[in-house]
Short mmCIF file of C-alpha atoms and ligand atoms in Angstrom, two decimals:
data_model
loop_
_atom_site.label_atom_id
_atom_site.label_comp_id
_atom_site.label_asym_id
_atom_site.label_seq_id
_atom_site.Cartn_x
_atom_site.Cartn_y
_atom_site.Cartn_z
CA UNK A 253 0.00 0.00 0.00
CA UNK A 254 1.62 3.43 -1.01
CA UNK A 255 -0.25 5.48 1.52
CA UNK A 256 -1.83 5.31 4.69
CA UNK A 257 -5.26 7.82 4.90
CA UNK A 258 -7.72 7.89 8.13
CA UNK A 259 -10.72 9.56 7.16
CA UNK A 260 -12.71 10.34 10.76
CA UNK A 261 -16.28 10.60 10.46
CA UNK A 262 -16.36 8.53 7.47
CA UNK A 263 -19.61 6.44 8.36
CA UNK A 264 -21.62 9.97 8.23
CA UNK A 265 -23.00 11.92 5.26
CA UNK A 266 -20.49 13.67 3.62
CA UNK A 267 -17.21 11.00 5.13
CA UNK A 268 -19.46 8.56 3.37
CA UNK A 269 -19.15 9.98 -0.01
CA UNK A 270 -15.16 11.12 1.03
CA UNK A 271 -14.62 7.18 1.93
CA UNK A 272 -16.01 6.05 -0.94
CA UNK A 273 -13.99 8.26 -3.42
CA UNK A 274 -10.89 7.54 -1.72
CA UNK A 275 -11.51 3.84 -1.63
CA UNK A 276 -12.39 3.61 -5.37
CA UNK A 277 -10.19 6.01 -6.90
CA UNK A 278 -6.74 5.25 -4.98
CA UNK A 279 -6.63 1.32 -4.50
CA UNK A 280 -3.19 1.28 -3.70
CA UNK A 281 -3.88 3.27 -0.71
CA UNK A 282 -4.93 2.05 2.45
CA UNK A 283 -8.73 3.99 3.57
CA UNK A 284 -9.04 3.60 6.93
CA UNK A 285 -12.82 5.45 8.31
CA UNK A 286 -12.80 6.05 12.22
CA UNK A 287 -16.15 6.00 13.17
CA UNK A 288 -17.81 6.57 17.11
CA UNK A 289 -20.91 5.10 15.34
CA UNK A 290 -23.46 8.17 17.03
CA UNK A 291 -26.97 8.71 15.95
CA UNK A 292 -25.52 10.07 12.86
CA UNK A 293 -23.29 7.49 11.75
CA UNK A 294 -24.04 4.49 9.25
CA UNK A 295 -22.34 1.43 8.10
CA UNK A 296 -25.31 0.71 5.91
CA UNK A 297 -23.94 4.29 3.77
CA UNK A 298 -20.69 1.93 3.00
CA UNK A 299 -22.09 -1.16 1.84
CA UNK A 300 -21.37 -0.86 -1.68
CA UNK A 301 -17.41 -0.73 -0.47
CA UNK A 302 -17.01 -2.37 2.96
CA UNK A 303 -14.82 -5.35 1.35
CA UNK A 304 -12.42 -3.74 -0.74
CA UNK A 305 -9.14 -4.41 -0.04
CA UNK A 306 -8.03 -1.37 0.87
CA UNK A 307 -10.60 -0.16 3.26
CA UNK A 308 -10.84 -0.99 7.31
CA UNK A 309 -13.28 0.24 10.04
CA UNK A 310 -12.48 1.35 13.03
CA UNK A 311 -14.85 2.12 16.06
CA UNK A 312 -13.58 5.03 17.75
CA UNK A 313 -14.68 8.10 19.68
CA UNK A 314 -12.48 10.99 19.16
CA UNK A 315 -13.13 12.28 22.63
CA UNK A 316 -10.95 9.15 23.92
CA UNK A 317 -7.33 10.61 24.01
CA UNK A 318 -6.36 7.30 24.43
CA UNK A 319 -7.96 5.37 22.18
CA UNK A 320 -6.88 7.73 19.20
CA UNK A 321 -3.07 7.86 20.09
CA UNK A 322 -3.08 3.80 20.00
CA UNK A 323 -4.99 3.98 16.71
CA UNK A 324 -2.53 7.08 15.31
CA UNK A 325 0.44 4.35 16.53
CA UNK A 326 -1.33 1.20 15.04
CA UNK A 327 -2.08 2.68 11.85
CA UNK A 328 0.95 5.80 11.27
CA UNK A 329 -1.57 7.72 8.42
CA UNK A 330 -0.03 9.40 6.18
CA UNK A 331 -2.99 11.74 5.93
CA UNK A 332 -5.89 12.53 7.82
CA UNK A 333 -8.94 13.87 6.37
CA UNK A 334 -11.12 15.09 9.57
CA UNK A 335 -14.91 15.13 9.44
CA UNK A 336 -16.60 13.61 12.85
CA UNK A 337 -18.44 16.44 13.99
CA UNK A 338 -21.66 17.14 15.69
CA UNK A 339 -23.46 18.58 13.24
CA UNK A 340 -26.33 19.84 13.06
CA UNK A 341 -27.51 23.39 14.38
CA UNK A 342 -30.67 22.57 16.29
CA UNK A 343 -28.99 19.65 18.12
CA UNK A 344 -26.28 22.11 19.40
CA UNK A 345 -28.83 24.67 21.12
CA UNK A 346 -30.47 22.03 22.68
CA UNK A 347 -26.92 20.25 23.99
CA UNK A 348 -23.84 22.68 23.67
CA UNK A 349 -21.14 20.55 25.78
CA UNK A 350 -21.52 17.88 23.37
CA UNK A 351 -20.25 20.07 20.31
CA UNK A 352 -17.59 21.19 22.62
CA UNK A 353 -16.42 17.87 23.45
CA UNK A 354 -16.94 16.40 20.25
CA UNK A 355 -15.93 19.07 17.71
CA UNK A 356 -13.29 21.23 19.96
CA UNK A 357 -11.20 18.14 22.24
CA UNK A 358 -12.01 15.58 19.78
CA UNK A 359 -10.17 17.69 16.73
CA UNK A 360 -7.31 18.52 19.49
CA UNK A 361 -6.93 14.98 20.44
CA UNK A 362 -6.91 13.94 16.56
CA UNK A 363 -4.16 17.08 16.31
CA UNK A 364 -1.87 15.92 18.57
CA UNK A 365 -1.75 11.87 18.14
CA UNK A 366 -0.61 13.26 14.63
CA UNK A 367 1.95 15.57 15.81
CA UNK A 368 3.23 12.53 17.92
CA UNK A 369 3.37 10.14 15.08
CA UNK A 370 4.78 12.43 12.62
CA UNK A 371 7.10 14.02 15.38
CA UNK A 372 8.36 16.66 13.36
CA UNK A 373 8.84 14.70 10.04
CA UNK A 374 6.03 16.14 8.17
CA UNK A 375 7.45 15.02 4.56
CA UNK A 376 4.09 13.44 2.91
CA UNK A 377 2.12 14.37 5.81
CA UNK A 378 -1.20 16.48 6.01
CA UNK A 379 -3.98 17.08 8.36
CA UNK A 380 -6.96 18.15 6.33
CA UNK A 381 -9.85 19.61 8.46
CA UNK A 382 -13.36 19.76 7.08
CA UNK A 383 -15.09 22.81 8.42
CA UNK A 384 -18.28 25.16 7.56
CA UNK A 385 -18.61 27.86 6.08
CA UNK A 386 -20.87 28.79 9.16
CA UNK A 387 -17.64 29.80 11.17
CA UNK A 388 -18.24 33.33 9.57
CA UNK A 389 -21.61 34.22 10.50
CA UNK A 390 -24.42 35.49 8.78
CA UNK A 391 -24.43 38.26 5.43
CA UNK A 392 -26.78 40.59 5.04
CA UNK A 393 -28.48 40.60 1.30
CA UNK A 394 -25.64 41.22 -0.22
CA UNK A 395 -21.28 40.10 -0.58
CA UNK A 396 -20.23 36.48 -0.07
CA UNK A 397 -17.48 34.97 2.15
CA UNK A 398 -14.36 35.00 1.08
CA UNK A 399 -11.25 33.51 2.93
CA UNK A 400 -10.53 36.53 4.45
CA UNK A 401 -14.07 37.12 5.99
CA UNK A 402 -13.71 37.21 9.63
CA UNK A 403 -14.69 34.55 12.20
CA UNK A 404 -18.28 35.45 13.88
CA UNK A 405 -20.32 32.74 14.53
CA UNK A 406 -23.24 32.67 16.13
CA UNK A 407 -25.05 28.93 17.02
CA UNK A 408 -22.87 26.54 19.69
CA UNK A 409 -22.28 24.39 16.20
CA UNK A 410 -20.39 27.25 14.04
CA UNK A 411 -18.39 28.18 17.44
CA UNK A 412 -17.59 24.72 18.18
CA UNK A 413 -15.95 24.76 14.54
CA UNK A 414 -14.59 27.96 14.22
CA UNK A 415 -12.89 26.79 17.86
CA UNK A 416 -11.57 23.97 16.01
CA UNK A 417 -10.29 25.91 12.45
CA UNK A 418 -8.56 28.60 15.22
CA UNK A 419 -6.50 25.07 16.88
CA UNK A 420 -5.86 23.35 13.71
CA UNK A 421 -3.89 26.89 12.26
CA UNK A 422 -2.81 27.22 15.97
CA UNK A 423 -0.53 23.70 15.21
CA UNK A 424 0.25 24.78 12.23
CA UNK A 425 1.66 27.90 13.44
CA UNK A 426 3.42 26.46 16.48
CA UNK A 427 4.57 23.07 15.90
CA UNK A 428 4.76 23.55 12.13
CA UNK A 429 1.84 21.01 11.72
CA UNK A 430 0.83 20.34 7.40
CA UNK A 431 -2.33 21.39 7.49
CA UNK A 432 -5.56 22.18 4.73
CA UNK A 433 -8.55 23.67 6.04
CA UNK A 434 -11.89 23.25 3.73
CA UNK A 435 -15.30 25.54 4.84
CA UNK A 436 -17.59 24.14 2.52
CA UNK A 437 -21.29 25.84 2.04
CA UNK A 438 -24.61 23.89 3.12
CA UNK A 439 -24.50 20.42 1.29
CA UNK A 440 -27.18 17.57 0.35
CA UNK A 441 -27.27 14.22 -1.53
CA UNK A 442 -27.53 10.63 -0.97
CA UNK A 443 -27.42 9.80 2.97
CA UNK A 444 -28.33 12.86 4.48
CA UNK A 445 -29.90 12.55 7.68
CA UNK A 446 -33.43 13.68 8.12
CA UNK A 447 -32.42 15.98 10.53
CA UNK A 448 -31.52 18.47 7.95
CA UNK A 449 -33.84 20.61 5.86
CA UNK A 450 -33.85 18.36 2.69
CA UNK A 451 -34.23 14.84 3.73
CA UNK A 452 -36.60 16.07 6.40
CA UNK A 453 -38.89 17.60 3.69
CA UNK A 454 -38.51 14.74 1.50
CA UNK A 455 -39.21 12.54 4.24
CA UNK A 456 -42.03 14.69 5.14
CA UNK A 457 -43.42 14.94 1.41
CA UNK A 458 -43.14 10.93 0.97
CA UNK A 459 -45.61 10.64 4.11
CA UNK A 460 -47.74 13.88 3.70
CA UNK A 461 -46.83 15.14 6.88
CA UNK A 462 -46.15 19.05 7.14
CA UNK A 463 -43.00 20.86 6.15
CA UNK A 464 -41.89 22.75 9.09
CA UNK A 465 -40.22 26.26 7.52
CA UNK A 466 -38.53 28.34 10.38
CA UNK A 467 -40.24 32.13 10.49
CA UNK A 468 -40.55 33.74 7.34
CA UNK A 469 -38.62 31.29 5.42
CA UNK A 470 -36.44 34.10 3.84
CA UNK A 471 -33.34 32.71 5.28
CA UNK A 472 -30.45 31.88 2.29
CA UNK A 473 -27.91 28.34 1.79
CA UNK A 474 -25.72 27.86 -0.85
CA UNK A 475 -26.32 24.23 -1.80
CA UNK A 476 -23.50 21.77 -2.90
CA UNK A 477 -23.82 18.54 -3.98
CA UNK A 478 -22.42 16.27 -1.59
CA UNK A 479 -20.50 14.51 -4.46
CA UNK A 480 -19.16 17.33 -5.10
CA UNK A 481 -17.72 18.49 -1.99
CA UNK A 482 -16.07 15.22 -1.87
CA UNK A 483 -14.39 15.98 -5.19
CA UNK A 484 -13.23 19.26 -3.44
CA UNK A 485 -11.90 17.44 -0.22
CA UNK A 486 -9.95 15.27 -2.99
CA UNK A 487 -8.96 18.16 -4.60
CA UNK A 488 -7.73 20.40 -1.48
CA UNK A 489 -5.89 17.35 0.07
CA UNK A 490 -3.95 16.59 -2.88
CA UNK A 491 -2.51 20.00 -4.52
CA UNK A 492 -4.41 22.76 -2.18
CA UNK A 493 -1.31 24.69 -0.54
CA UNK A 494 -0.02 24.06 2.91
CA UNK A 495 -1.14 26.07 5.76
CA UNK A 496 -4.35 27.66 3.39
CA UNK A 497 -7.99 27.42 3.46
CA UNK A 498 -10.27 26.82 0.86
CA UNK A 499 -13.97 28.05 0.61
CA UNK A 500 -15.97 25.61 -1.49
CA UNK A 501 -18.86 26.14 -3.01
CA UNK A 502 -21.37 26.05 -5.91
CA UNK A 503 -22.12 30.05 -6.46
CA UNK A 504 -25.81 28.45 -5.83
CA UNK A 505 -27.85 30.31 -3.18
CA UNK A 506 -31.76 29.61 -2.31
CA UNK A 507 -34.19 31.24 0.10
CA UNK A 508 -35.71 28.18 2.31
CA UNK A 509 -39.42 28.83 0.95
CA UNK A 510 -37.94 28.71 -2.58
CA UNK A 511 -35.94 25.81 -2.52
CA UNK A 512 -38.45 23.66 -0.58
CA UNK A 513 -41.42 24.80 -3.11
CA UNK A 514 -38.83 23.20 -5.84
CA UNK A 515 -38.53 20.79 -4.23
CA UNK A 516 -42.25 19.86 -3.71
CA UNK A 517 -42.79 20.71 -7.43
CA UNK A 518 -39.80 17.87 -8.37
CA UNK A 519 -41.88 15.30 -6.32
CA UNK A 520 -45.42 15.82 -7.38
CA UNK A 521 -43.89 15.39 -10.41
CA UNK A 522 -42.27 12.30 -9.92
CA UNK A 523 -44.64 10.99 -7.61
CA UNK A 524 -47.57 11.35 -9.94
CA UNK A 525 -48.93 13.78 -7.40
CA UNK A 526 -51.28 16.44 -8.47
CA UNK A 527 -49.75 20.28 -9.41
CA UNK A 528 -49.13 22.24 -5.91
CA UNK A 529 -50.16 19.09 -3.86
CA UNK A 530 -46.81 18.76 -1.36
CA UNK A 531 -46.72 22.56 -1.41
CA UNK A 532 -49.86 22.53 0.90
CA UNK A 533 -47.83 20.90 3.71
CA UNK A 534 -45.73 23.80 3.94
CA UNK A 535 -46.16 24.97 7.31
CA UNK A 536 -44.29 28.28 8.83
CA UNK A 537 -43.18 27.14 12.44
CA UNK A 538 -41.50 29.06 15.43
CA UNK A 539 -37.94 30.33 14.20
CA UNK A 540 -34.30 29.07 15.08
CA UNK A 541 -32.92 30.98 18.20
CA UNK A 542 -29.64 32.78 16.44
CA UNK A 543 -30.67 31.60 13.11
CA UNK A 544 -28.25 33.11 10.45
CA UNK A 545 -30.10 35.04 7.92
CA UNK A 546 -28.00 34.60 4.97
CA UNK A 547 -24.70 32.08 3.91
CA UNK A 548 -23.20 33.01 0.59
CA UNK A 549 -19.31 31.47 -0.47
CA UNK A 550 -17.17 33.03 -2.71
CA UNK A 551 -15.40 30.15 -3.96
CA UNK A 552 -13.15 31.96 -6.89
CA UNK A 553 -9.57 30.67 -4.59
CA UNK A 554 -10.47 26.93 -5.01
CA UNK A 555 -11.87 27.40 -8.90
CA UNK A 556 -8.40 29.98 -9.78
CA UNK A 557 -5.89 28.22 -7.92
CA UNK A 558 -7.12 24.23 -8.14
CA UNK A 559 -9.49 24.33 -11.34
CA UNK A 560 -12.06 23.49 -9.01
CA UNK A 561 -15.90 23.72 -10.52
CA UNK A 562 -19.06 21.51 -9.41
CA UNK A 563 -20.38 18.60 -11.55
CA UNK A 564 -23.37 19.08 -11.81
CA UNK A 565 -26.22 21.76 -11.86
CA UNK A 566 -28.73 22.11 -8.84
CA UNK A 567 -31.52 21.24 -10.74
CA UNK A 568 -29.67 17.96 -11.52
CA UNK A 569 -28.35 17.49 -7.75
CA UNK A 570 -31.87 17.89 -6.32
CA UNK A 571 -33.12 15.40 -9.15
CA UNK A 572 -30.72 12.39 -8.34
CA UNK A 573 -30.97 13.02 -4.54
CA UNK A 574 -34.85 13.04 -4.79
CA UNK A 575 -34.23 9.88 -7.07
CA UNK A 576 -31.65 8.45 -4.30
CA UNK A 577 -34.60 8.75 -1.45
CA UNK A 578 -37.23 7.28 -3.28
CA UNK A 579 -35.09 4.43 -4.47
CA UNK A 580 -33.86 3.52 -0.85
CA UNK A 581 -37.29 4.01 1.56
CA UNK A 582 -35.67 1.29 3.99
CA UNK A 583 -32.79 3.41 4.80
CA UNK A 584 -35.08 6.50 5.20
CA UNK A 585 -37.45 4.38 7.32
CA UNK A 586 -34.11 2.64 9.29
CA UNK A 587 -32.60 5.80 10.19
CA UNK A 588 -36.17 7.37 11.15
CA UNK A 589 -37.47 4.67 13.51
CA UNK A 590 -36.30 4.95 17.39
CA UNK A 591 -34.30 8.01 18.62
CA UNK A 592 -35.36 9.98 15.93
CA UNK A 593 -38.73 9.47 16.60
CA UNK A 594 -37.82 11.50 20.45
CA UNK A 595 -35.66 14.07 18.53
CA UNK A 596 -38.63 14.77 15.90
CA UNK A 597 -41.20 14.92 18.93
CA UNK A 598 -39.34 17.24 21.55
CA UNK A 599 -37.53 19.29 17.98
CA UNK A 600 -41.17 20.17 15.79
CA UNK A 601 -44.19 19.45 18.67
CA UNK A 602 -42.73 20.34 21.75
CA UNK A 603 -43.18 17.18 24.13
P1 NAD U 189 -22.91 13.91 10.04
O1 NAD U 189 -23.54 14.38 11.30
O2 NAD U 189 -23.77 13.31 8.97
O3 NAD U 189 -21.78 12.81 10.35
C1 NAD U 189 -20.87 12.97 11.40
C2 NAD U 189 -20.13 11.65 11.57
O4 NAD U 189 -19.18 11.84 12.64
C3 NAD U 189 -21.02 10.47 11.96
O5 NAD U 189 -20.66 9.32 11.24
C4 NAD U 189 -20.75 10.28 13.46
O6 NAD U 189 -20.92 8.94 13.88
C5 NAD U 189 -19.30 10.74 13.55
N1 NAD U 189 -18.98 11.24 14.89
C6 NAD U 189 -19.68 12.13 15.63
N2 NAD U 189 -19.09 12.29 16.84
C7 NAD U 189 -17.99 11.49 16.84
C8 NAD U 189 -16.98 11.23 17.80
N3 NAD U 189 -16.98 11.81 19.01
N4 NAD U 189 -15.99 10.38 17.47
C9 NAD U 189 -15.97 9.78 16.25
N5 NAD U 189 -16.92 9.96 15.31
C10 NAD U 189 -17.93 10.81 15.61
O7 NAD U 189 -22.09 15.15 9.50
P2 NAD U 189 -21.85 15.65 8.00
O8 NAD U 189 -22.99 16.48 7.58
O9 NAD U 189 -21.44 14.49 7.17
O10 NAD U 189 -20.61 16.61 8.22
C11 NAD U 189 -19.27 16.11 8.19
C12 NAD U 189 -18.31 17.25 8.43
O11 NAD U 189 -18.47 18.24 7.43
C13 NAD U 189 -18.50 17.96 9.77
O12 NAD U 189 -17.23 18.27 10.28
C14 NAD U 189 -19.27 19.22 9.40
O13 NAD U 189 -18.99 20.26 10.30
C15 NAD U 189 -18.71 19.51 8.02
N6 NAD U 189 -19.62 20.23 7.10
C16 NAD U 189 -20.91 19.81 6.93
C17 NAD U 189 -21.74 20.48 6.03
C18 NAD U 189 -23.15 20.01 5.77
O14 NAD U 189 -23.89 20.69 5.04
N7 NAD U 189 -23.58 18.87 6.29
C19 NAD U 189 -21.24 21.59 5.33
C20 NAD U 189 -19.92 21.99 5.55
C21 NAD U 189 -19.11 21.30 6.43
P1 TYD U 190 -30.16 22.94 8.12
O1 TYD U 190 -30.41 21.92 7.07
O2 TYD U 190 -30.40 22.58 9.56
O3 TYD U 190 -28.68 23.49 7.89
P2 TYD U 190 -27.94 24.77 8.56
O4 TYD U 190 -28.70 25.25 9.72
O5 TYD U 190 -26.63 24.16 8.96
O6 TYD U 190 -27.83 25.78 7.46
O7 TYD U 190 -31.07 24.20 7.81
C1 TYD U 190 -31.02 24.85 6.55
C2 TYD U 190 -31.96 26.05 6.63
O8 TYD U 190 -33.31 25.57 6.74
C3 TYD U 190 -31.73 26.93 7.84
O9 TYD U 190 -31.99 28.28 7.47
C4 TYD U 190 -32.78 26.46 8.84
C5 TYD U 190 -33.91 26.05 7.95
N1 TYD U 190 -34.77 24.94 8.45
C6 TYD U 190 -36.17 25.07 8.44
O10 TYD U 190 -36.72 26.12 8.02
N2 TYD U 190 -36.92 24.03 8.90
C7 TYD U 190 -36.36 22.87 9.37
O11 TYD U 190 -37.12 21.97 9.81
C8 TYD U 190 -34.93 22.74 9.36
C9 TYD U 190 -34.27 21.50 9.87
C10 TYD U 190 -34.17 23.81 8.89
#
């Protein structure tokens, strides 16, 4: 095997898709996807790949100091591409200390079983860290975030991160750590967990259940395709230059109300639903405490610098996702059964 890669977080959404590039498109290397296996995580997104060669699972919390330094020893990576996070918004108002431990110690304790391993022989070596584009707050109607934006986050998630981006640069600066950073813009695609305003409304829309929209629905994402935010993580870890970040991003921004009317319009359609049906189940609900108005990347660096551009349109990203859900109702119904059912109760009707 030429190279060693741990990919944490791998048996989540977007590591899923990251794990399965890596696996496929570098078979001399070895993948290896360190997983705690929360709520969040899936083996079931890996099937497809689980007996390659080159791939190995490891269960692993990155909270466990321990755990990770005898893993970092086992292993020696080469590279480590970081995504276990908590990670969604509503979950970290609710439970703060979790994000903390979880996206803060965790990336500190994956930060410094690599400076021990690599112990100051960083030819080869990189630590990529996946973070949000959230870090920088919220825009007003207009401008996008550039790499120079300043940090200004407002939910217990986007601090939790923007913690984490400030101690990966920290080792960079004072132990001369290799390290990419990647905020990437709101994503969605195969595997995304029903927590999150897409596969919730096409969850919702498959069982004609309402479509919760937080106050006036005016707030603005810029949508990726989780594919291709993959390709980017590829991209960044390969060529992107030492000790830089890289905004990624599809120049693709929709208000809330917008993109979940398209999104009922592409399912009466392929449901054989009558015009405007789904679009009755839109229902306007209590708003997100902090909620960021508007997220907008400027992602000229990583197009300029890396040739970096999307594969495919949105229209064609919501299409195959849509497809994706419809063609895989077990997972949808696997993933939605038990503590989901708790989170979906106490989250939308307050019990
Ligand atoms: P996710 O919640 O779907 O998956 C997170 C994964 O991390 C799960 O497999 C979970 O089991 C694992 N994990 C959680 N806590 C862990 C721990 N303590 N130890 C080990 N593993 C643990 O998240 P996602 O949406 O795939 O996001 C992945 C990364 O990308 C995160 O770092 C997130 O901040 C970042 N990101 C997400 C988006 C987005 O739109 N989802 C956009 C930009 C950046
Ligand atoms: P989400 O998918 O949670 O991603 P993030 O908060 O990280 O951007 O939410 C996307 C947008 O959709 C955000 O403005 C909040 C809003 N939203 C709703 O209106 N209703 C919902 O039920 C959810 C989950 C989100």
């Amino acid at each position: 095997m030429s190279k060693t890669i741990l990919i944490t977080g791998g048996a989540g959404f977007i590591g899923s898709h990251v794990v399965r590039e890596f696996v496929l498109k570098y078979p001399s290397s070895h993948i290896i996807n360190l997983d705690a296996l929360t709520y969040a995580g899936n083996l079931e997104n890996l099937k497809d790949i689980e007996d390659k060669p080159n791939y190995t699972f490891v269960k692993a919390d990155i909270t466990d100091a321990a755990k990770i330094n005898s893993i970092f020893q086992e292993y020696q990576p080469d590279g480590i591409i970081h995504l276990a996070a908590e990670s969604h918004v509503d979950r970290s108002i609710t439970n703060p200390l979790e994000f903390v431990m979880t996206n803060v110690i965790g990336t500190v304790n994956l930060l410094n079983a690599a400076k021990d391993i690599w112990a100051d022989n960083y030819e080869g070596k990189r630590f990529h860290h996946v973070s949000t584009d959230e870090v920088y707050g919220t825009l007003g109607e207009t401008g996008l975030f550039t790499e120079e934006t300043s940090y200004d986050p407002h939910s217990p998630y986007s601090a939790s991160k923007a913690s984490s981006d400030h101690f990966v640069r920290a080792y960079a600066d004072t132990y001369g750590l290799p390290v990419v950073i990647t905020n990437c813009s709101n994503n969605y695609g195969p595997n995304h967990f029903p927590e999150k305003l897409i596969p919730l409304c096409i969850h919702n829309i498959i069982h004609k259940k309402p479509l919760p929209i937080y106050g006036d629905g005016k707030f603005t994402r810029d949508w990726l395709f989780v594919i291709d935010h993959a390709k980017a993580i590829d991209l960044v870890f390969h060529k992107g230059n030492l000790g830089e970040s890289y905004n990624v991003g599809g120049f693709n921004e929709w208000q809330n109300i917008d993109l979940v009317k398209e999104l009922c319009k592409q399912m009466d359609e392929k449901l054989g639903r009558a015009v405007g049906e789904s679009a009755q189940l839109i229902t306007f609900v209590k708003d997100r405490p902090g909620h960021d108005l508007r997220y907008a990347i400027d992602a000229s660096k990583i197009n300029t610098e890396l040739g970096y551009e999307p594969s495919v349109t949105f229209e064609q990203g919501l299409s195959k996702t849509i497809d994706w859900f419809l063609a895989n109702q077990d997972w949808l119904d696997n993933v939605t059964s038990g503590d989901y059912q708790s989170y979906y109760k106490k989250q939308y009707i307050g019990s």
